Coordinates of C-alpha atoms and ligand atoms in Angstrom, one line a residue:
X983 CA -11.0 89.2 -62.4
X984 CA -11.0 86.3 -64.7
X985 CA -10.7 83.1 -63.5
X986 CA -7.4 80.7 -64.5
X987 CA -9.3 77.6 -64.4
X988 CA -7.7 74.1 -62.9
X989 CA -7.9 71.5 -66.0
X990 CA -10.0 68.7 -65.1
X991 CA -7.0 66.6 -66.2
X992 CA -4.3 68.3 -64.3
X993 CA -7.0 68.5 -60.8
X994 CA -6.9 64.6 -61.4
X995 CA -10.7 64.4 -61.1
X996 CA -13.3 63.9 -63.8
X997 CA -15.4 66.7 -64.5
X998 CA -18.9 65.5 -63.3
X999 CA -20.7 68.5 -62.7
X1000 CA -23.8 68.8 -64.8
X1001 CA -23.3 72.6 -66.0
X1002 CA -20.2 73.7 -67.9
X1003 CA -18.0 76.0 -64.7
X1004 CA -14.8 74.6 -64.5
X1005 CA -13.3 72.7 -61.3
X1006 CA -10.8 74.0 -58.9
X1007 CA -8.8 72.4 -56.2
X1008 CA -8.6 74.4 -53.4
X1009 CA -5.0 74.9 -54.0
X1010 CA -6.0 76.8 -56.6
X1011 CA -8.3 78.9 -54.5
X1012 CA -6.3 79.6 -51.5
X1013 CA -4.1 81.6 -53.9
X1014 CA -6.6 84.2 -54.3
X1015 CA -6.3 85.4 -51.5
X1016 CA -5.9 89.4 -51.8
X1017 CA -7.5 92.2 -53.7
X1018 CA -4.4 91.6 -55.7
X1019 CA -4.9 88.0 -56.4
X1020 CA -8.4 88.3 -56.5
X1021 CA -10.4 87.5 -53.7
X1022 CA -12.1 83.9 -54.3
X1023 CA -14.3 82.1 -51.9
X1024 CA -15.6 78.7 -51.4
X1025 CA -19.5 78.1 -50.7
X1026 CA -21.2 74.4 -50.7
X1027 CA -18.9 73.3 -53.4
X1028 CA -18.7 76.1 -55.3
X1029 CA -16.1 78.7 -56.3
X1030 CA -17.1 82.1 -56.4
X1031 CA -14.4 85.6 -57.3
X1032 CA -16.0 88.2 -55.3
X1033 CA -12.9 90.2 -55.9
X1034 CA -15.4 93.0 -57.3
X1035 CA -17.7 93.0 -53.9
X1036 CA -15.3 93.7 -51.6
X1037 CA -15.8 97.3 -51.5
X1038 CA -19.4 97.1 -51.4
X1039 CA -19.8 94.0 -48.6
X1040 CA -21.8 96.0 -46.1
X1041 CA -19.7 94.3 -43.3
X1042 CA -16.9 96.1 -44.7
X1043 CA -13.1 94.3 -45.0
X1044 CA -14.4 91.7 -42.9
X1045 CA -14.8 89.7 -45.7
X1046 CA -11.3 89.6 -46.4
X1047 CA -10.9 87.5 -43.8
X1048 CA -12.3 84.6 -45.8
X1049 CA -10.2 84.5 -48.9
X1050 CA -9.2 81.8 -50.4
X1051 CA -11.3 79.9 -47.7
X1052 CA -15.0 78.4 -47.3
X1053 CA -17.5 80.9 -46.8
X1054 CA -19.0 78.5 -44.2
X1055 CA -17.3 78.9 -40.9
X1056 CA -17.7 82.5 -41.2
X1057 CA -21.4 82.5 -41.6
X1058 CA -22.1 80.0 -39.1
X1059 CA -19.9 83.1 -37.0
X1060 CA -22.2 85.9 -38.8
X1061 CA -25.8 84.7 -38.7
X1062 CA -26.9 87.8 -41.0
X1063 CA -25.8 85.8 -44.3
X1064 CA -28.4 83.0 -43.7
X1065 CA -30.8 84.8 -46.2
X1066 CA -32.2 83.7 -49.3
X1067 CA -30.8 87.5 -50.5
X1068 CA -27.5 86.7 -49.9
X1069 CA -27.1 83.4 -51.5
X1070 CA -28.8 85.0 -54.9
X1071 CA -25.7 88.2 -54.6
X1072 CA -23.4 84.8 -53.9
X1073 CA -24.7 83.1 -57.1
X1074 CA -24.1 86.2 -59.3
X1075 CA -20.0 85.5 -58.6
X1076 CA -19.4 82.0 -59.5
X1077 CA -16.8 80.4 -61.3
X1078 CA -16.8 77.2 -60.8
X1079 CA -17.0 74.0 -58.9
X1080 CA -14.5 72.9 -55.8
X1081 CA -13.0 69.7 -56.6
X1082 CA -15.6 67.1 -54.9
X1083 CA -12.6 65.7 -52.4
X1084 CA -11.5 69.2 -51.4
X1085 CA -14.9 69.8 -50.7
X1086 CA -15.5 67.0 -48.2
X1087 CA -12.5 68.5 -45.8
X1088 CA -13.6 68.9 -41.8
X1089 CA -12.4 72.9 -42.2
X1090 CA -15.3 73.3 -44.4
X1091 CA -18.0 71.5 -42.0
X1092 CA -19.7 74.4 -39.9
X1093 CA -19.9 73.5 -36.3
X1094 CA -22.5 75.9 -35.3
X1095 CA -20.6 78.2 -32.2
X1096 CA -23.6 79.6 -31.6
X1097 CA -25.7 76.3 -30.9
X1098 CA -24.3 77.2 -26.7
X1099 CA -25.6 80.3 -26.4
X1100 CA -27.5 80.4 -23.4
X1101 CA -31.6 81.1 -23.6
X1102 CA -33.3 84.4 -23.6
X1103 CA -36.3 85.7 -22.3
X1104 CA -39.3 85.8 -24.5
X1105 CA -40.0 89.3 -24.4
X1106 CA -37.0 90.3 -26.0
X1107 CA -37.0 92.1 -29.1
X1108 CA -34.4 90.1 -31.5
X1109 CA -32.2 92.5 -33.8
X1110 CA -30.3 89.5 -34.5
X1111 CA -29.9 85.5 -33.6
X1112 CA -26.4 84.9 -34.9
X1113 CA -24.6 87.0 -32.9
X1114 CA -27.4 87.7 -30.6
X1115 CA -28.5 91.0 -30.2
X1116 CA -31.4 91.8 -28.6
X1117 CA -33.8 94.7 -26.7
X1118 CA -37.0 95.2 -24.8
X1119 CA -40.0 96.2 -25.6
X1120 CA -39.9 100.0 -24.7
X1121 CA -43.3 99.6 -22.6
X1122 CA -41.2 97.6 -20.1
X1123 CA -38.2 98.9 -20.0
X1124 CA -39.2 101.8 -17.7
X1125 CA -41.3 99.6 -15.3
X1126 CA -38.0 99.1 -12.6
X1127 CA -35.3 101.8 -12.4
X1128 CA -33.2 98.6 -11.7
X1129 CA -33.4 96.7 -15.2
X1130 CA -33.9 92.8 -14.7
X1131 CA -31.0 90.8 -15.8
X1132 CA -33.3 88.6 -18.2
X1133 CA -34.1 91.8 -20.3
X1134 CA -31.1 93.9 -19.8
X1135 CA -30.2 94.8 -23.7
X1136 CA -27.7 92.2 -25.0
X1137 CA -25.4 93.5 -27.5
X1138 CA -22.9 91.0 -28.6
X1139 CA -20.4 90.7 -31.4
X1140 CA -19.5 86.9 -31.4
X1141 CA -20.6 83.7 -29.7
X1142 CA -21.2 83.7 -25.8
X1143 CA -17.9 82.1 -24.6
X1144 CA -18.1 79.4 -22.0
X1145 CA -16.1 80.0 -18.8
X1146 CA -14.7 77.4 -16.1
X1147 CA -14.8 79.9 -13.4
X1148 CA -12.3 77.6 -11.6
X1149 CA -9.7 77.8 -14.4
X1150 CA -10.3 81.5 -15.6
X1151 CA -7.4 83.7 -15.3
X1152 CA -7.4 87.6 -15.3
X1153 CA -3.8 88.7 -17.7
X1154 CA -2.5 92.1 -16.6
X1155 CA 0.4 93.3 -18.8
X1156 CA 2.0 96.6 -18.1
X1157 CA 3.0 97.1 -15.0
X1158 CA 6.5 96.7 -13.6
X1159 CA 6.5 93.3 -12.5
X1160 CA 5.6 91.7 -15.3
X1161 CA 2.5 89.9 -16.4
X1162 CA 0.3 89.5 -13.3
X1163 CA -2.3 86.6 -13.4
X1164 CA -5.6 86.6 -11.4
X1165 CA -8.3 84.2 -9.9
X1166 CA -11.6 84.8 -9.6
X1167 CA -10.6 84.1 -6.1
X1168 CA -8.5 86.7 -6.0
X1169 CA -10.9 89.5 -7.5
X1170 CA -13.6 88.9 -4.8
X1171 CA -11.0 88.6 -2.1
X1172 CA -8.3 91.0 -2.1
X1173 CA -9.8 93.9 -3.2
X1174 CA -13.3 95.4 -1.4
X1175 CA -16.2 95.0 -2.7
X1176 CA -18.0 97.5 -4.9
X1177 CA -21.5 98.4 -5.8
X1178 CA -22.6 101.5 -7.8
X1179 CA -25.6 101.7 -10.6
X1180 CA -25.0 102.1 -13.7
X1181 CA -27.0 102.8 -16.8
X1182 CA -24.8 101.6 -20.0
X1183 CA -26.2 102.7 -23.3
X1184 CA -25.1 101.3 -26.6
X1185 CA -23.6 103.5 -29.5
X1186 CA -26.4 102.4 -31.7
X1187 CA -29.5 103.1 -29.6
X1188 CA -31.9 104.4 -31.5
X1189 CA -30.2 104.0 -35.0
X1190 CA -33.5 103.7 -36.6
X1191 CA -34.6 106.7 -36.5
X1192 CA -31.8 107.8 -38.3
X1193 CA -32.4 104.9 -40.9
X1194 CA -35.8 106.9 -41.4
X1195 CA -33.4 109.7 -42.8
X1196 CA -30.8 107.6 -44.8
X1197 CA -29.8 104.0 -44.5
X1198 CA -27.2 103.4 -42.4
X1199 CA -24.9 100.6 -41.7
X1200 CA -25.8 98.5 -38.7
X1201 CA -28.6 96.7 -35.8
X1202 CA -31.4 98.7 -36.3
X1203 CA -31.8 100.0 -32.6
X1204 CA -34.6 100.8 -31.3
X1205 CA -35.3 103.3 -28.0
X1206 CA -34.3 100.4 -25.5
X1207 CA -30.4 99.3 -26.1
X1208 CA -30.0 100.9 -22.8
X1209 CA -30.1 99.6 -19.5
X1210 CA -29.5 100.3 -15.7
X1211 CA -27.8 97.7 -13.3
X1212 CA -26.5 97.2 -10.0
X1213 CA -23.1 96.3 -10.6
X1214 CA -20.6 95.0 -8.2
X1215 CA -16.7 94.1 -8.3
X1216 CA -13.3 94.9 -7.4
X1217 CA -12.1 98.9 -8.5
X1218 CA -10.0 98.6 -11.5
X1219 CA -7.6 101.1 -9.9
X1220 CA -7.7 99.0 -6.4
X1221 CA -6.6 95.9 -8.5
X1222 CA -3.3 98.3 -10.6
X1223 CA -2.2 100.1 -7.4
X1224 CA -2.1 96.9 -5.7
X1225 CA -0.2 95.6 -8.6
X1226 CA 1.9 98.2 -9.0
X1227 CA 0.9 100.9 -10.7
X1228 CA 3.2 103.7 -9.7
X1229 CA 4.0 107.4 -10.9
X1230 CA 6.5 105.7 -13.5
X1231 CA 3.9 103.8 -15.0
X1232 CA 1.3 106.6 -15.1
X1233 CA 4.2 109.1 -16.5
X1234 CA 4.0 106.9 -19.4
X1235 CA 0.9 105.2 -19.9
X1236 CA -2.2 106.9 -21.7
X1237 CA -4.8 103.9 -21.9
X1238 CA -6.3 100.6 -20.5
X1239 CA -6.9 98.5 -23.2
X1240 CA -9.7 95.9 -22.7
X1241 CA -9.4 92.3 -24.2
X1242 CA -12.8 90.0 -24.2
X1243 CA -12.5 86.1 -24.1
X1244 CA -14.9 86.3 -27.2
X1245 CA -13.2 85.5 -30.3
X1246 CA -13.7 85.1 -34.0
X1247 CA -13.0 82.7 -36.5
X1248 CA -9.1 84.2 -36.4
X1249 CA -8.7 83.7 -32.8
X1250 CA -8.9 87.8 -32.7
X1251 CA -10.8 89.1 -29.4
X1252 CA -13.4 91.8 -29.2
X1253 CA -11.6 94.3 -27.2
X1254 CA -11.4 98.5 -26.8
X1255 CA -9.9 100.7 -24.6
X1256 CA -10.5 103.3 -22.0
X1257 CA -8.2 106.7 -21.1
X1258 CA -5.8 106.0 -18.1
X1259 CA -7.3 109.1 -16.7
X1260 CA -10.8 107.5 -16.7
X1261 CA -9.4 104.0 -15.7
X1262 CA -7.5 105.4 -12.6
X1263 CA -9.4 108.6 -11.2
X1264 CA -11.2 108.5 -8.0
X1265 CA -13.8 109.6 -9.5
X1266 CA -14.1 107.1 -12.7
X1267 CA -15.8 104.7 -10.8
X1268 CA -13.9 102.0 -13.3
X1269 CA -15.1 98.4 -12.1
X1270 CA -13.5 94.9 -12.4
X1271 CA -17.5 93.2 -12.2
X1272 CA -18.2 89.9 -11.3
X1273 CA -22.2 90.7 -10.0
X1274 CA -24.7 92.4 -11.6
X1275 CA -28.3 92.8 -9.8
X1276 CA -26.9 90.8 -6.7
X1277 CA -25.9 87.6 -8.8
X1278 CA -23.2 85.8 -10.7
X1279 CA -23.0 87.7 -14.1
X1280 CA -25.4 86.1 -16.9
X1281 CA -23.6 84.4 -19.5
X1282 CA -24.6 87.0 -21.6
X1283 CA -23.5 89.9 -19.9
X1284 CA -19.9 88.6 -19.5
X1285 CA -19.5 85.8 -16.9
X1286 CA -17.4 85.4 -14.7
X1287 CA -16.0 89.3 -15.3
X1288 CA -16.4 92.0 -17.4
X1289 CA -15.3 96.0 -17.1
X1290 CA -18.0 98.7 -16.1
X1291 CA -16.7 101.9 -17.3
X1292 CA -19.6 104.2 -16.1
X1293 CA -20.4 107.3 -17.8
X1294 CA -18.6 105.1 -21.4
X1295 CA -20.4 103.8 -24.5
X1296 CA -21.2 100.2 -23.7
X1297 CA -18.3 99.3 -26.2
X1298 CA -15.6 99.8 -24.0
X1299 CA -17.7 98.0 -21.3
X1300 CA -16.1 94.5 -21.9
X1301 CA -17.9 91.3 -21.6
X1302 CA -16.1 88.1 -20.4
X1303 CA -12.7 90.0 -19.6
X1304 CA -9.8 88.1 -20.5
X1305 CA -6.6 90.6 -20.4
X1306 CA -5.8 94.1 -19.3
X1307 CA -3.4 96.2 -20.8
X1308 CA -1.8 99.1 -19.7
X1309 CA -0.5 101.2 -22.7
X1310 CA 0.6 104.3 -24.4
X1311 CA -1.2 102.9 -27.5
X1312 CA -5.2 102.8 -28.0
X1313 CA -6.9 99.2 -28.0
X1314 CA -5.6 98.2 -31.5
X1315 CA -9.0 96.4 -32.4
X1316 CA -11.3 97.1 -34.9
X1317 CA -14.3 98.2 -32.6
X1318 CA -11.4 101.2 -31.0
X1319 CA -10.1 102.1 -34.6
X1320 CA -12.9 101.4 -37.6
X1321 CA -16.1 101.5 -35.7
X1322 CA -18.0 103.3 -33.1
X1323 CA -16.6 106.8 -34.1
X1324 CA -18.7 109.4 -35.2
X1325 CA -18.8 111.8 -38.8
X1326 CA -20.6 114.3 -40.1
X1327 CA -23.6 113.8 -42.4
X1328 CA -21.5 114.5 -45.6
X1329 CA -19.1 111.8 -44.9
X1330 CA -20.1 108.6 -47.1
X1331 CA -18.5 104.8 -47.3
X1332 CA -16.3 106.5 -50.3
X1333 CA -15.1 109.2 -48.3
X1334 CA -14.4 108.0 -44.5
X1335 CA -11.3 108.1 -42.8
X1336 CA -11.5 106.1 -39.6
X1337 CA -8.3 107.4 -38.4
X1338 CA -9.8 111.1 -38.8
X1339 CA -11.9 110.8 -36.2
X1340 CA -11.6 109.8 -32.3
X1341 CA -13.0 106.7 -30.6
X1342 CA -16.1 107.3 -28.7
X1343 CA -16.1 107.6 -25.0
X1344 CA -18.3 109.5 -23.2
X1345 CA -22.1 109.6 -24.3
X1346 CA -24.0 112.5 -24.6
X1347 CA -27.0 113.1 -24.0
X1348 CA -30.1 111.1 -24.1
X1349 CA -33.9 110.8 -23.3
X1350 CA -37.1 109.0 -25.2
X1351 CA -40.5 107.8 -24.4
X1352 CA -41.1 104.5 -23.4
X1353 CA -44.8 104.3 -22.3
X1354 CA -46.3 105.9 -26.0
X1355 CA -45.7 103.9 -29.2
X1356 CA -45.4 106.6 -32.2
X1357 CA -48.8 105.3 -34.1
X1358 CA -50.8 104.7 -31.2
X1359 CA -54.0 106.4 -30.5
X1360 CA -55.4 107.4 -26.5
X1361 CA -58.8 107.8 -25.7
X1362 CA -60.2 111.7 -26.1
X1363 CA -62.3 111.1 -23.0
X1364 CA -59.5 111.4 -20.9
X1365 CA -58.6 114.8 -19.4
X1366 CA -55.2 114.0 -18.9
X1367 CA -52.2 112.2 -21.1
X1368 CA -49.4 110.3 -19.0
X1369 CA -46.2 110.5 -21.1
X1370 CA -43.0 108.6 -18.7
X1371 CA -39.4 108.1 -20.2
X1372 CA -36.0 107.6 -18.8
X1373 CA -33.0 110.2 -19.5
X1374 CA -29.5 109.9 -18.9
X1375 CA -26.0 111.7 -20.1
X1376 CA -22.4 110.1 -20.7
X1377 CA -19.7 111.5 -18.4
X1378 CA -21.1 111.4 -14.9
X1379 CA -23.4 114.3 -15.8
X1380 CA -26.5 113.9 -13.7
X1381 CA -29.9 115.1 -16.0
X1382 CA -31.2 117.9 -14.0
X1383 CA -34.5 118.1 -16.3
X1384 CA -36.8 117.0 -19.0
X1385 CA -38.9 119.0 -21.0
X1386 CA -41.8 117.2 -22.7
X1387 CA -44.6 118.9 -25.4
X1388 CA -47.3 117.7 -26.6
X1389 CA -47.2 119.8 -29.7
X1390 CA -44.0 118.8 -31.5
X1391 CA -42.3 121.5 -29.2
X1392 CA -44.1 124.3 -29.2
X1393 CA -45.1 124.7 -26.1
X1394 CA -42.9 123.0 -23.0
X1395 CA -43.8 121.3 -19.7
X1396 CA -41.2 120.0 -17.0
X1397 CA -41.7 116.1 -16.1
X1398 CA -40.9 114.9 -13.1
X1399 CA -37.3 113.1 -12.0
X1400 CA -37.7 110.1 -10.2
X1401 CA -34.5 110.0 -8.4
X1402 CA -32.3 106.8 -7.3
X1403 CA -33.1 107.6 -3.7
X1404 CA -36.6 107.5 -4.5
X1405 CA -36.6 104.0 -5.9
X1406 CA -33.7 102.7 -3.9
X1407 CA -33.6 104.1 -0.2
X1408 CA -29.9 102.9 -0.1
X1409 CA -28.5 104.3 -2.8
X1410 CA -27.7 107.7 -1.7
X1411 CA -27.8 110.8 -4.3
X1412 CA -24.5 110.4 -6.2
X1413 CA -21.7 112.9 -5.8
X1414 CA -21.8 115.9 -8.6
X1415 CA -19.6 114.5 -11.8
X1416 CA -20.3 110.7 -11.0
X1417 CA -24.7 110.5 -11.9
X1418 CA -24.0 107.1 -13.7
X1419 CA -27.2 106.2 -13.6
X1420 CA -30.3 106.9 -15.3
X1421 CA -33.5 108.7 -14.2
X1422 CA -36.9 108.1 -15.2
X1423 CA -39.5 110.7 -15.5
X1424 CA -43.1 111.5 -15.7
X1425 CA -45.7 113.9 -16.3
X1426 CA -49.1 114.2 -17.1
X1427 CA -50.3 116.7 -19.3
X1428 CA -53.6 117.8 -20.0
X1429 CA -55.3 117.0 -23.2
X1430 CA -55.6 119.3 -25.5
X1431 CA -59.2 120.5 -26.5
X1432 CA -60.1 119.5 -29.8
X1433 CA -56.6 118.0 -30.8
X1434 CA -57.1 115.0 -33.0
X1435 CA -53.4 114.1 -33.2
X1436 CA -50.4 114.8 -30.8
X1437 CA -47.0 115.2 -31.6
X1438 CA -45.2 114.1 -28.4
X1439 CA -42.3 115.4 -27.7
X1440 CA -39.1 115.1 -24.8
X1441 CA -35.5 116.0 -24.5
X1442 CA -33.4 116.3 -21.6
X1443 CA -30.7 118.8 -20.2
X1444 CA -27.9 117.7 -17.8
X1445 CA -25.8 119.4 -15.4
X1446 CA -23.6 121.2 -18.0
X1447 CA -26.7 122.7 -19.5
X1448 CA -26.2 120.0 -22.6
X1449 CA -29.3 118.8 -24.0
X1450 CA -30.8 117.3 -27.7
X1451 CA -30.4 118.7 -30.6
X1452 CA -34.4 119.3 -32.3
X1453 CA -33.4 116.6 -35.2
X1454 CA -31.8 113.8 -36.6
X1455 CA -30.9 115.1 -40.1
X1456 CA -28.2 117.2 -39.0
X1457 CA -26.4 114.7 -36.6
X1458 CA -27.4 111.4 -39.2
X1459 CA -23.6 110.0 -39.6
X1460 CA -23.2 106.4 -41.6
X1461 CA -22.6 104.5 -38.8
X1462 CA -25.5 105.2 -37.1
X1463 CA -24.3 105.8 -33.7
X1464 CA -24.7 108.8 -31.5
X1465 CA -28.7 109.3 -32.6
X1466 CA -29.9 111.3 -29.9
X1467 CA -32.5 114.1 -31.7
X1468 CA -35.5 115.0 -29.6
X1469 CA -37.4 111.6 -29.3
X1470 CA -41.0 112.3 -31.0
X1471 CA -44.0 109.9 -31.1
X1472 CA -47.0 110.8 -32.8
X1473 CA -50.5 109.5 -31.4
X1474 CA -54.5 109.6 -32.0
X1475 CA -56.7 111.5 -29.9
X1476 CA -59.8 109.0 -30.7
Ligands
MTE1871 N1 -17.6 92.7 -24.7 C1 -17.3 91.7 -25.4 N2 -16.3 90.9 -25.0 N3 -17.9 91.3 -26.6 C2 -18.9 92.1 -27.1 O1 -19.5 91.8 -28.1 N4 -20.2 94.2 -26.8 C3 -20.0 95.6 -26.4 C4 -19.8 95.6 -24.8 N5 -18.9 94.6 -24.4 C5 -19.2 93.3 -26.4 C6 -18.5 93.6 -25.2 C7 -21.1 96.5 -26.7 S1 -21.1 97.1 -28.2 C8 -22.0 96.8 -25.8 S2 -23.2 98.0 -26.2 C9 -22.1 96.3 -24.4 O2 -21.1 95.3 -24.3 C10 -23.4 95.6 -24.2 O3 -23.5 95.0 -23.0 P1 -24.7 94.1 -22.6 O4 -24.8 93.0 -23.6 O5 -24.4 93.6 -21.2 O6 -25.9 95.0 -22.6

């Protein structure tokens, strides 16, 4: 796309710039504003036609959100384009030079919304600052069956918002009476109190493994965005019965979709949704929480409320809930309809069709090792290896075993389940269909003799006899999501 330059003369500004581009007002460049128009950014006073990198920005048709505007607010909103890489793609497209008074405008100045996000612990391994997105280390993650709040996983898309819990209001739309409005208040008094644990496990978990395969797009994950809290709240289905959810409705409605009081520079929300069936069952366990691990929810983890949707891909569990909708339509949002679905390993950016494919729900599932780091080395004088983990499956289904080899699977030994009773006297065994927590496991294993180099090895099996497939090659997809191979880590016998 060739630029239609502004005359100096006609822009009413001399032409001061030192090299020859031509200047533009930013008139001129809010009118490229499609793939039709071309696509034109602004960027510290300059004009650049990214028209051709649309289709190969890796964040997708994001970008066309910033046509014919400064790049600037929408960086300061994605914190991955503060790299010396990206400014030298950035410098390939330019055309020219924003008039110097356009330039100087307040819409341009990047207020930094992430300069309020609260502080994390240490430990943490960062995927990313800007959103923040973070894991830890996999040698601690398995040291409590209940994870610490400070070093849950933290997976968010946008800034943490900031909530007056005296002014925050619960939307419900759907239901007969109209829109109902909630208090905090309300939540913790009208409805009884719930507590159930729950492990949620992002999408991504373990993406880079599959990255060792074939680049894919997205955090690169590794064995520890997943978690396991104590959550408490009001039932989801307490709060629409007692709003008037009724046969009528249900005839009807087919989801609950989810809006989160996080928004991006369009004022859109982060926001997903959930089948009624799953929002409304007995046995869906759907929560309305305002504690986890006995406190106030961390800022991070979606203060004052967010949805626990046990058994779901943390995707649908949303943070710092905001509205409720009860609908025949899926969540309408990009993270429901262009993201977190899964495709087979022939599918490429050229070839996907998000609509092709369903939204994920239910995770399946999952076990790694957590105590071994794939590159380590033990000591041959001992007579016995400790491998420990934690396992877990989407849907309720309780993991009934892990199988763990020391020889990249040839031969198998069963570790032992350390079950929720065990570690919390409390919480009694769950009910069959509604295991929405993780267990953690151990064995030890004797060495080997002679072996210089072990290949270990686990996978799980839950209660409908599902377990891991043997490698990540055939499940790879380009999303990245869904990695859940046998997990293998290879260390010295020294
Ligand atoms: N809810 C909102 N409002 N905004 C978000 O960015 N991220 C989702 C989900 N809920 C998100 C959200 C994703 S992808 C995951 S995996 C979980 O929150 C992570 O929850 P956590 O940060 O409490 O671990």
């Amino acid at each position: 796309m060739s630029p239609v330059p502004v005359k100096a003369e006609q822009a009413e500004i001399p032409v001061t710039q030192t090299n020859s581009l031509p200047v533009y007002s930013q008139e001129e460049v809010t009118k490229h504003c499609s793939i039709e128009k071309g696509v034109w950014v602004t960027y510290k006073g300059g004009v650049y036609d990214i028209t051709d990198f649309v289709t190969v920005h890796p964040g997708g048709d994001k970008i066309l959100l910033a046509a014919g505007k400064a790049l600037e607010p929408f960086w300061a909103l994605y914190g991955v384009h503060e790299q010396e890489h990206v400014l030298e793609i950035l410098s390939e497209y330019k055309v020219g030079i924003l008039r110097a008074e356009d330039s100087k405008k307040d819409d341009i100045k990047s207020a930094d919304p992430y300069s309020t996000d609260p502080t994390r612990h240490p430990a943490l391994i960062v995927n990313s600052v800007k959103p923040f997105n973070a894991e830890p280390p996999p040698a601690i993650l398995t040291d409590n069956y209940i994870t610490p709040s400070d070093i849950f996983f933290k997976r968010n898309h946008l800034p943490v918002p900031h909530i007056d819990p005296k002014t925050y209001r619960l939307e419900i739309e759907g239901l007969p009476g109209g829109t109902v409005s909630l208090t905090l208040d309300d939540l913790k008094t009208l409805f009884p109190k719930r507590t159930l644990i729950a492990t949620i496990q992002c999408a991504g978990n373990r993406r880079s493994e599959m990255n060792k395969v074939k680049q894919v797009k997205g955090l690169n994950w590794g064995i520890a965005a997943i978690s396991n809290a104590k959550w408490s709240g009001a039932y989801l289905r307490d709060v629409l019965y007692h709003y008037g959810f009724s046969p009528e409705v249900a005839a009807k409605a087919r989801h609950v979709q989810f809006e989160g009081l996080d928004v991006d520079v369009t004022g859109t929300p982060y926001g997903a949704s959930i089948p009624i069936n799953k929002a409304m069952s007995e046995e869906g366990d759907v929560l309305l929480a305002y504690k986890m691990n006995g406190e106030d929810l961390p800022a991070d983890h979606g203060f004052p409320v967010r949805a626990i949707v046990p058994g779901v891909v943390g995707a649908r569990n949303i943070k710092w809930l905001g509205k409720i909708v009860i609908s025949e339509e899926e969540s309408q949002s990009h993270w429901q309809q262009n993201d977190y679905k899964g495709f087979s390993p022939g599918t490429d950016w050229d070839t996907v069709d998000f609509k092709s494919a369903p939204a994920i729900q239910e995770l399946p599932v999952q076990s790694a090792i957590t105590n071994l780091a794939d590159g380590s080395s033990i000591d041959r004088d001992m007579d016995k290896v400790t491998v420990k983990g934690y396992a877990w499956s989407g849907g309720g289904r309780e993991v009934v075993r892990v199988d763990v080899s020391l020889d990249g699977g040839k031969t198998w030994h069963v570790a032992k389940l350390q079950s929720s009773e065990e570690i919390e006297s409390s919480a009694p065994s769950p009910p069959p269909g509604r295991a929405w927590a993780w267990k953690l496991w151990e064995i030890e294993i004797p060495l080997p003799e002679g072996a210089q180099e072990l290949e270990v090895v686990c996978k799980a099996v839950d209660s409908s006899y599902n377990t891991q497939p043997d490698s990540v090659a055939p499940i790879w997809n380009l999303r990245g999501v869904l990695t859940n191979a046998w997990h293998q880590v290879r260390v010295k016998v020294k």
